[in-house]
Amino acid sequence: MHGMIKNNAQPYPLGATLTENGCCFSIYSPAQNEIQLALFDNDSDYKVIELDHSYAGVQYTFVNGIKAGQKYGYIIKNEKGRSQLISDPYAKAIDGELTYQEPYNEKTSFTLPKCIVTEDDFDWQDVSKPNIPREETVIFETHVKGLTFLHPKMNSRIKGKYLGLVSDEMLSFYADNHIQTLQLLPIAACMAEPHLIKAGKVNYWGYNPYLFMAPDPRYAVNDAVSELKTTIRELHRHGIEVILDVVYNHSAEGGDDGPIFNLKGLDKQYYLLSGKNYINFTGCGNTLDLSYQPTLNLVMDTLRHWVTEYQVDGFRFDLAATLGRQREQFSQTSGFFMAVAQDPILKDIKLIAEPWDIGPNGYQVGHFPFGWNETNDKLRDIARSFWRGDDGFLRDFATRLMGSRDIYSASNWPFKLTVNYITYHDGFTLQDLVSYKHKHNDDNGEQNRDGHGDNRSDNNGEEGPTKSLAIIKRRELQKRNFMATLLFSFGIPHILSADVLSHTQGGNNNAYCQDSKTSWLNWSLTPQAASFKKWLSKMLKARHNIMVPFIDAFSGKSRNSNRVFWRKVDGSDMSGSDWDKRTCVALNLGINKSGRQILYLVNPTPAVARFKLPALPKKGEWDIVCDTNGEEVLLNKASKEYLLPKMSMAILYYNAKNK
C-alpha cells in the first residue's frame, strides 16, 4: 500500500490519501479557520468531521475505515457567514459531470458533483512509453468526444469516450494515417462559464478548469480514472504518445462576481490581485499567481500527478506566458520555469508552450527557457498570406520554411524546434480556411463578435459549400500547399485531427461551445476528402523518411556542414531584390558535402514556371516526392527541368545511396 503515510494524520501530501486502515484528508485553507470535512453517503446525506490538526495553513485529519470510492467535500463559511460546500483542489476524481442551476449560491453548492477518494494502484502491464524524439514528432490535436462520437462502426457505448480512442477502429485509423502523437484538448474536470450555463451551452473545449487533477467524467463510461489510464496504456502499447493540453493560467471561479468553487474560498492569494480585485491577464476573469508558493505547489503537484499516475508523455500549456509571470512581469527565470527544470519527474517529458497571454508584454514567442518548445503563429500567418497570393511574404516564407531560425537558433535544435501549424482548435479548420473569407460564428450566440477577425483565409470564389468543380479543385490544391509547407518545414508539425478528414465547422472559427455536429468529426467522406486523407497519409510517411534526416543534419553541431542554395527558376542565385518580389524560388538543401538532397520548387505566381533543376552526379535523377497539383506522392522522376503550374509547390529528393 502507500508507505509514505502512516495511520495517523499528516499535513502532506495534500488531498485524500488512503492507507490500509483509513484515509488522511488534508487541505490548504488559511482563510478558513472553521473548515470541516463532509463525508457523503449519497448526494444529500453527509456527516461532518472536524479537521483536528493544523500546520502552516494546512488543516488535516485522519479518518478510520475510509475506502476508495468515498465521496467527500469541504464545508466553509462564505462571506455571508453561511455554510457552503467546496471541492478539494487536490481531488483526484469527481462523481459526475459538472454543471449547476442558476443562480449559483450556498444551496446550489451542495448539488455539485462530490470529490471521490481514489486508489492509485493500476496495472500498467509493463507497457513502456513510446519516447518519440522531437524531430520525429508530428502532433495531432484531438478532442476526446469529437473524434469518435459520430464514428459509424464503433461500439456506441464508447463513442465520444476515453475508451473510444483505443477502439479497434481508431487504432487502425492511427496506423493507416501514421499518427503517433495525440494532443488531447483539456480533459481535467471543466465547468462551463456562467454565460454558457444561462444559455444552455457547455464549454466543449474544456478550457475552464474546476479541478486540475480529476479527469472529466463526461468522457467516461463509468470510472474516468481507470478508463483514462487504460486508454493511455493501450495507446502506448501501439506506440502512440499522449500530450495533455493543460490550463493553469486561470480557474473556473471567474472574476470578482464569479462563483466560489474552492480556491477563492480557501485563500484569495492563489490569484493575482490588485487590492481586492482579481487581475485578468487571461480574458477569463482571474489569473493564477504562480509566484505564490501554494499556487506553484498546486500546479507542480498536478503535473507530477499526470506523469506518475497517468504516464502522460507531455503537456501543452494554454496561455503559458501567464505561468512565467513574477507577479506582472514575464521572466525566463520565474519560479515555475525553475521548478520544472529541476524536477526529476518532469524534466524528460515534452513541454509545449502557447507563448502568450493578454497581459502586459504578453507576446513571448522565442523567450521560453531551454527544454520548452513553443507554438509559433508566424508560420501559420505567413503561409496563409503567401498561399492566398498576398505580396511581400516571400522572404518571410523562406525563413519559416527553414525553421524560424531568426527566433530559434539551430544550435539548440532539436530541443528548441519550433512547433509549426496552419490550423489549431481555435480558428478555422483547413477545409474552412480554403472555403470561407469570413468567420460565421452566429451559432455561438454572440452575434458573430467572438473569434479571431484576421484569419487570412480565402473562399477561392464562393463563400462556403460549392458545386463548382473549378473551385473545389482550387481548394484541394490549397489544402495540399498548406500541408506540404507544414510537413516539410523544419520544426514539429501540429495538425488538427479534424483536417485528416477535411472536416468543416461551417465557417465557425471559435467552436468552443459547440457540442454539436459543428465539432463532432464527420466520418462520411466526400471523394475529395477521401483522396486528401490518402495523400496526407503518404506525405506523413514521406516526411518521416525524407525530412527527419535533414532535421537531424541541420541541428546542433552538424548544422553548418550542409549545403543551402536559394535559386531562381533559371538556376541562378537569388539576389537581395528578388526577395521583395512575388516570384518563384527553388530551395536546394544538401546533407554535408555530398549526401542526400532535397529540392523545394515554389511558385506563388499566377503563371506556369519552368524550373531548371540542379545537376546531379553520375546522371542521377530527382525523385518527385510530391507536386501539390496532383494527388500522388512519390510519383515519378525528373532530371533537367520541371514545369510547375501557378500557385503550387513541388518537393524533389535525391539520395545517392539509392542510385
mmCIF file of N, CA, C and O in Angstrom, residues 183-242:
data_model
loop_
_atom_site.group_PDB
_atom_site.id
_atom_site.type_symbol
_atom_site.label_atom_id
_atom_site.label_comp_id
_atom_site.label_asym_id
_atom_site.label_seq_id
_atom_site.Cartn_x
_atom_site.Cartn_y
_atom_site.Cartn_z
ATOM 1 N N GLN A 183 -2.458 14.974 -29.101
ATOM 2 C CA GLN A 183 -2.529 16.044 -28.105
ATOM 3 C C GLN A 183 -4.004 16.267 -27.799
ATOM 4 O O GLN A 183 -4.760 16.729 -28.647
ATOM 5 N N LEU A 184 -4.407 15.880 -26.589
ATOM 6 C CA LEU A 184 -5.818 15.927 -26.221
ATOM 7 C C LEU A 184 -6.189 17.296 -25.680
ATOM 8 O O LEU A 184 -5.525 17.821 -24.779
ATOM 9 N N LEU A 185 -7.259 17.879 -26.220
ATOM 10 C CA LEU A 185 -7.793 19.094 -25.613
ATOM 11 C C LEU A 185 -8.095 18.805 -24.147
ATOM 12 O O LEU A 185 -8.258 17.651 -23.762
ATOM 13 N N PRO A 186 -8.168 19.852 -23.301
ATOM 14 C CA PRO A 186 -8.195 19.633 -21.839
ATOM 15 C C PRO A 186 -9.173 18.550 -21.392
ATOM 16 O O PRO A 186 -10.327 18.530 -21.815
ATOM 17 N N ILE A 187 -8.658 17.653 -20.536
ATOM 18 C CA ILE A 187 -9.504 16.583 -20.013
ATOM 19 C C ILE A 187 -9.610 16.676 -18.489
ATOM 20 O O ILE A 187 -10.210 15.806 -17.865
ATOM 21 N N ALA A 188 -9.058 17.742 -17.893
ATOM 22 C CA ALA A 188 -9.290 17.965 -16.458
ATOM 23 C C ALA A 188 -10.720 18.468 -16.284
ATOM 24 O O ALA A 188 -11.264 19.149 -17.165
ATOM 25 N N ALA A 189 -11.326 18.119 -15.143
ATOM 26 C CA ALA A 189 -12.734 18.451 -14.901
ATOM 27 C C ALA A 189 -12.999 19.931 -15.141
ATOM 28 O O ALA A 189 -12.367 20.793 -14.539
ATOM 29 N N CYS A 190 -13.951 20.201 -16.035
ATOM 30 C CA CYS A 190 -14.205 21.562 -16.509
ATOM 31 C C CYS A 190 -15.639 21.971 -16.208
ATOM 32 O O CYS A 190 -16.569 21.186 -16.374
ATOM 33 N N MET A 191 -15.804 23.232 -15.766
ATOM 34 C CA MET A 191 -17.136 23.803 -15.519
ATOM 35 C C MET A 191 -17.416 24.858 -16.589
ATOM 36 O O MET A 191 -16.550 25.685 -16.882
ATOM 37 N N ALA A 192 -18.597 24.825 -17.169
ATOM 38 C CA ALA A 192 -18.959 25.856 -18.148
ATOM 39 C C ALA A 192 -19.058 27.218 -17.465
ATOM 40 O O ALA A 192 -19.424 27.322 -16.290
ATOM 41 N N GLU A 193 -18.723 28.271 -18.207
ATOM 42 C CA GLU A 193 -18.825 29.634 -17.681
ATOM 43 C C GLU A 193 -20.293 30.002 -17.444
ATOM 44 O O GLU A 193 -21.188 29.481 -18.111
ATOM 45 N N PRO A 194 -20.548 30.929 -16.500
ATOM 46 C CA PRO A 194 -21.942 31.302 -16.180
ATOM 47 C C PRO A 194 -22.765 31.702 -17.404
ATOM 48 O O PRO A 194 -23.928 31.324 -17.522
ATOM 49 N N HIS A 195 -22.172 32.453 -18.351
ATOM 50 C CA HIS A 195 -22.975 32.895 -19.512
ATOM 51 C C HIS A 195 -23.368 31.705 -20.390
ATOM 52 O O HIS A 195 -24.427 31.722 -21.022
ATOM 53 N N LEU A 196 -22.529 30.649 -20.413
ATOM 54 C CA LEU A 196 -22.886 29.452 -21.186
ATOM 55 C C LEU A 196 -23.982 28.665 -20.482
ATOM 56 O O LEU A 196 -24.902 28.137 -21.117
ATOM 57 N N ILE A 197 -23.871 28.572 -19.145
ATOM 58 C CA ILE A 197 -24.902 27.847 -18.380
ATOM 59 C C ILE A 197 -26.261 28.534 -18.555
ATOM 60 O O ILE A 197 -27.277 27.869 -18.789
ATOM 61 N N LYS A 198 -26.257 29.871 -18.522
ATOM 62 C CA LYS A 198 -27.513 30.624 -18.740
ATOM 63 C C LYS A 198 -28.089 30.318 -20.120
ATOM 64 O O LYS A 198 -29.301 30.250 -20.308
ATOM 65 N N ALA A 199 -27.190 30.154 -21.112
ATOM 66 C CA ALA A 199 -27.640 29.930 -22.494
ATOM 67 C C ALA A 199 -27.885 28.455 -22.796
ATOM 68 O O ALA A 199 -28.204 28.101 -23.933
ATOM 69 N N GLY A 200 -27.706 27.579 -21.788
ATOM 70 C CA GLY A 200 -27.916 26.146 -22.007
ATOM 71 C C GLY A 200 -26.822 25.499 -22.835
ATOM 72 O O GLY A 200 -27.032 24.474 -23.480
ATOM 73 N N LYS A 201 -25.621 26.119 -22.831
ATOM 74 C CA LYS A 201 -24.497 25.565 -23.589
ATOM 75 C C LYS A 201 -23.438 25.029 -22.629
ATOM 76 O O LYS A 201 -23.535 25.196 -21.413
ATOM 77 N N VAL A 202 -22.398 24.394 -23.203
ATOM 78 C CA VAL A 202 -21.302 23.871 -22.380
ATOM 79 C C VAL A 202 -19.981 24.424 -22.898
ATOM 80 O O VAL A 202 -19.896 24.909 -24.025
ATOM 81 N N ASN A 203 -18.949 24.341 -22.071
ATOM 82 C CA ASN A 203 -17.598 24.626 -22.556
ATOM 83 C C ASN A 203 -17.078 23.325 -23.160
ATOM 84 O O ASN A 203 -16.539 22.478 -22.464
ATOM 85 N N TYR A 204 -17.250 23.184 -24.466
ATOM 86 C CA TYR A 204 -16.939 21.933 -25.155
ATOM 87 C C TYR A 204 -15.440 21.661 -25.180
ATOM 88 O O TYR A 204 -15.001 20.529 -25.002
ATOM 89 N N TRP A 205 -14.648 22.710 -25.402
ATOM 90 C CA TRP A 205 -13.201 22.515 -25.492
ATOM 91 C C TRP A 205 -12.581 22.135 -24.157
ATOM 92 O O TRP A 205 -11.582 21.433 -24.119
ATOM 93 N N GLY A 206 -13.130 22.660 -23.051
ATOM 94 C CA GLY A 206 -12.617 22.283 -21.730
ATOM 95 C C GLY A 206 -11.622 23.240 -21.105
ATOM 96 O O GLY A 206 -10.935 22.887 -20.145
ATOM 97 N N TYR A 207 -11.562 24.486 -21.611
ATOM 98 C CA TYR A 207 -10.560 25.436 -21.095
ATOM 99 C C TYR A 207 -11.071 26.258 -19.915
ATOM 100 O O TYR A 207 -10.860 27.462 -19.865
ATOM 101 N N ASN A 208 -11.741 25.634 -18.975
ATOM 102 C CA ASN A 208 -12.219 26.374 -17.799
ATOM 103 C C ASN A 208 -12.148 25.444 -16.589
ATOM 104 O O ASN A 208 -13.148 24.918 -16.121
ATOM 105 N N PRO A 209 -10.931 25.228 -16.052
ATOM 106 C CA PRO A 209 -10.722 24.135 -15.088
ATOM 107 C C PRO A 209 -11.393 24.372 -13.733
ATOM 108 O O PRO A 209 -11.271 25.437 -13.134
ATOM 109 N N TYR A 210 -12.080 23.339 -13.299
ATOM 110 C CA TYR A 210 -12.727 23.320 -11.984
ATOM 111 C C TYR A 210 -11.830 22.578 -11.000
ATOM 112 O O TYR A 210 -11.667 22.971 -9.864
ATOM 113 N N LEU A 211 -11.263 21.467 -11.455
ATOM 114 C CA LEU A 211 -10.243 20.723 -10.690
ATOM 115 C C LEU A 211 -9.106 20.390 -11.643
ATOM 116 O O LEU A 211 -9.346 20.095 -12.813
ATOM 117 N N PHE A 212 -7.894 20.417 -11.146
ATOM 118 C CA PHE A 212 -6.737 20.239 -12.022
ATOM 119 C C PHE A 212 -6.260 18.790 -12.132
ATOM 120 O O PHE A 212 -5.555 18.442 -13.061
ATOM 121 N N MET A 213 -6.635 17.942 -11.149
ATOM 122 C CA MET A 213 -6.130 16.560 -11.142
ATOM 123 C C MET A 213 -7.180 15.525 -11.526
ATOM 124 O O MET A 213 -6.830 14.367 -11.743
ATOM 125 N N ALA A 214 -8.424 15.924 -11.586
ATOM 126 C CA ALA A 214 -9.504 14.946 -11.804
ATOM 127 C C ALA A 214 -9.882 14.889 -13.279
ATOM 128 O O ALA A 214 -10.241 15.904 -13.866
ATOM 129 N N PRO A 215 -9.804 13.711 -13.914
ATOM 130 C CA PRO A 215 -10.246 13.614 -15.313
ATOM 131 C C PRO A 215 -11.748 13.847 -15.428
ATOM 132 O O PRO A 215 -12.518 13.427 -14.564
ATOM 133 N N ASP A 216 -12.156 14.528 -16.484
ATOM 134 C CA ASP A 216 -13.559 14.916 -16.640
ATOM 135 C C ASP A 216 -14.441 13.685 -16.834
ATOM 136 O O ASP A 216 -14.207 12.885 -17.746
ATOM 137 N N PRO A 217 -15.474 13.532 -15.971
ATOM 138 C CA PRO A 217 -16.362 12.358 -16.086
ATOM 139 C C PRO A 217 -17.191 12.336 -17.363
ATOM 140 O O PRO A 217 -17.743 11.306 -17.710
ATOM 141 N N ARG A 218 -17.279 13.482 -18.083
ATOM 142 C CA ARG A 218 -18.152 13.466 -19.269
ATOM 143 C C ARG A 218 -17.622 12.547 -20.366
ATOM 144 O O ARG A 218 -18.335 12.215 -21.300
ATOM 145 N N TYR A 219 -16.344 12.160 -20.275
ATOM 146 C CA TYR A 219 -15.771 11.253 -21.275
ATOM 147 C C TYR A 219 -15.635 9.820 -20.743
ATOM 148 O O TYR A 219 -14.945 9.004 -21.350
ATOM 149 N N ALA A 220 -16.272 9.549 -19.611
ATOM 150 C CA ALA A 220 -16.167 8.210 -19.011
ATOM 151 C C ALA A 220 -17.455 7.427 -19.225
ATOM 152 O O ALA A 220 -18.543 7.996 -19.246
ATOM 153 N N VAL A 221 -17.314 6.100 -19.367
ATOM 154 C CA VAL A 221 -18.483 5.221 -19.351
ATOM 155 C C VAL A 221 -18.917 5.053 -17.898
ATOM 156 O O VAL A 221 -20.072 5.283 -17.555
ATOM 157 N N ASN A 222 -17.960 4.680 -17.018
ATOM 158 C CA ASN A 222 -18.254 4.512 -15.596
ATOM 159 C C ASN A 222 -17.261 5.263 -14.709
ATOM 160 O O ASN A 222 -17.642 6.096 -13.909
ATOM 161 N N ASP A 223 -15.974 4.952 -14.896
ATOM 162 C CA ASP A 223 -14.950 5.464 -13.989
ATOM 163 C C ASP A 223 -13.861 6.172 -14.794
ATOM 164 O O ASP A 223 -13.056 5.528 -15.471
ATOM 165 N N ALA A 224 -13.853 7.505 -14.707
ATOM 166 C CA ALA A 224 -12.930 8.299 -15.531
ATOM 167 C C ALA A 224 -11.468 7.953 -15.255
ATOM 168 O O ALA A 224 -10.650 7.891 -16.175
ATOM 169 N N VAL A 225 -11.128 7.717 -13.993
ATOM 170 C CA VAL A 225 -9.722 7.486 -13.637
ATOM 171 C C VAL A 225 -9.185 6.226 -14.310
ATOM 172 O O VAL A 225 -8.185 6.258 -15.036
ATOM 173 N N SER A 226 -9.847 5.096 -14.083
ATOM 174 C CA SER A 226 -9.312 3.841 -14.639
ATOM 175 C C SER A 226 -9.451 3.807 -16.156
ATOM 176 O O SER A 226 -8.603 3.233 -16.851
ATOM 177 N N GLU A 227 -10.504 4.435 -16.692
ATOM 178 C CA GLU A 227 -10.694 4.398 -18.151
ATOM 179 C C GLU A 227 -9.653 5.259 -18.872
ATOM 180 O O GLU A 227 -9.152 4.882 -19.936
ATOM 181 N N LEU A 228 -9.301 6.407 -18.297
ATOM 182 C CA LEU A 228 -8.264 7.232 -18.917
ATOM 183 C C LEU A 228 -6.900 6.535 -18.831
ATOM 184 O O LEU A 228 -6.123 6.528 -19.797
ATOM 185 N N LYS A 229 -6.607 5.917 -17.695
ATOM 186 C CA LYS A 229 -5.345 5.178 -17.567
ATOM 187 C C LYS A 229 -5.288 4.025 -18.575
ATOM 188 O O LYS A 229 -4.260 3.795 -19.217
ATOM 189 N N THR A 230 -6.395 3.316 -18.714
ATOM 190 C CA THR A 230 -6.454 2.216 -19.684
ATOM 191 C C THR A 230 -6.214 2.744 -21.096
ATOM 192 O O THR A 230 -5.474 2.143 -21.893
ATOM 193 N N THR A 231 -6.837 3.871 -21.411
ATOM 194 C CA THR A 231 -6.693 4.476 -22.742
ATOM 195 C C THR A 231 -5.236 4.817 -23.026
ATOM 196 O O THR A 231 -4.697 4.492 -24.093
ATOM 197 N N ILE A 232 -4.577 5.452 -22.056
ATOM 198 C CA ILE A 232 -3.176 5.847 -22.260
ATOM 199 C C ILE A 232 -2.285 4.600 -22.373
ATOM 200 O O ILE A 232 -1.400 4.538 -23.229
ATOM 201 N N ARG A 233 -2.556 3.606 -21.541
ATOM 202 C CA ARG A 233 -1.769 2.363 -21.616
ATOM 203 C C ARG A 233 -1.883 1.723 -23.002
ATOM 204 O O ARG A 233 -0.889 1.303 -23.596
ATOM 205 N N GLU A 234 -3.106 1.653 -23.529
ATOM 206 C CA GLU A 234 -3.310 0.992 -24.824
ATOM 207 C C GLU A 234 -2.758 1.828 -25.977
ATOM 208 O O GLU A 234 -2.268 1.283 -26.960
ATOM 209 N N LEU A 235 -2.813 3.144 -25.864
ATOM 210 C CA LEU A 235 -2.172 3.991 -26.881
ATOM 211 C C LEU A 235 -0.662 3.748 -26.864
ATOM 212 O O LEU A 235 -0.037 3.579 -27.914
ATOM 213 N N HIS A 236 -0.078 3.720 -25.659
ATOM 214 C CA HIS A 236 1.357 3.432 -25.541
ATOM 215 C C HIS A 236 1.704 2.061 -26.131
ATOM 216 O O HIS A 236 2.730 1.898 -26.794
ATOM 217 N N ARG A 237 0.846 1.109 -25.898
ATOM 218 C CA ARG A 237 1.092 -0.252 -26.406
ATOM 219 C C ARG A 237 1.221 -0.237 -27.937
ATOM 220 O O ARG A 237 1.921 -1.048 -28.522
ATOM 221 N N HIS A 238 0.520 0.712 -28.562
ATOM 222 C CA HIS A 238 0.560 0.813 -30.025
ATOM 223 C C HIS A 238 1.507 1.921 -30.491
ATOM 224 O O HIS A 238 1.416 2.387 -31.632
ATOM 225 N N GLY A 239 2.410 2.348 -29.592
ATOM 226 C CA GLY A 239 3.448 3.300 -29.982
ATOM 227 C C GLY A 239 2.973 4.728 -30.119
ATOM 228 O O GLY A 239 3.613 5.538 -30.799
ATOM 229 N N ILE A 240 1.848 5.050 -29.481
ATOM 230 C CA ILE A 240 1.276 6.395 -29.618
ATOM 231 C C ILE A 240 1.425 7.171 -28.316
ATOM 232 O O ILE A 240 1.040 6.695 -27.244
ATOM 233 N N GLU A 241 2.001 8.363 -28.419
ATOM 234 C CA GLU A 241 2.189 9.237 -27.258
ATOM 235 C C GLU A 241 0.914 10.014 -26.948
ATOM 236 O O GLU A 241 0.101 10.258 -27.841
ATOM 237 N N VAL A 242 0.810 10.472 -25.702
ATOM 238 C CA VAL A 242 -0.310 11.316 -25.295
ATOM 239 C C VAL A 242 0.231 12.592 -24.647
ATOM 240 O O VAL A 242 0.948 12.545 -23.652
#
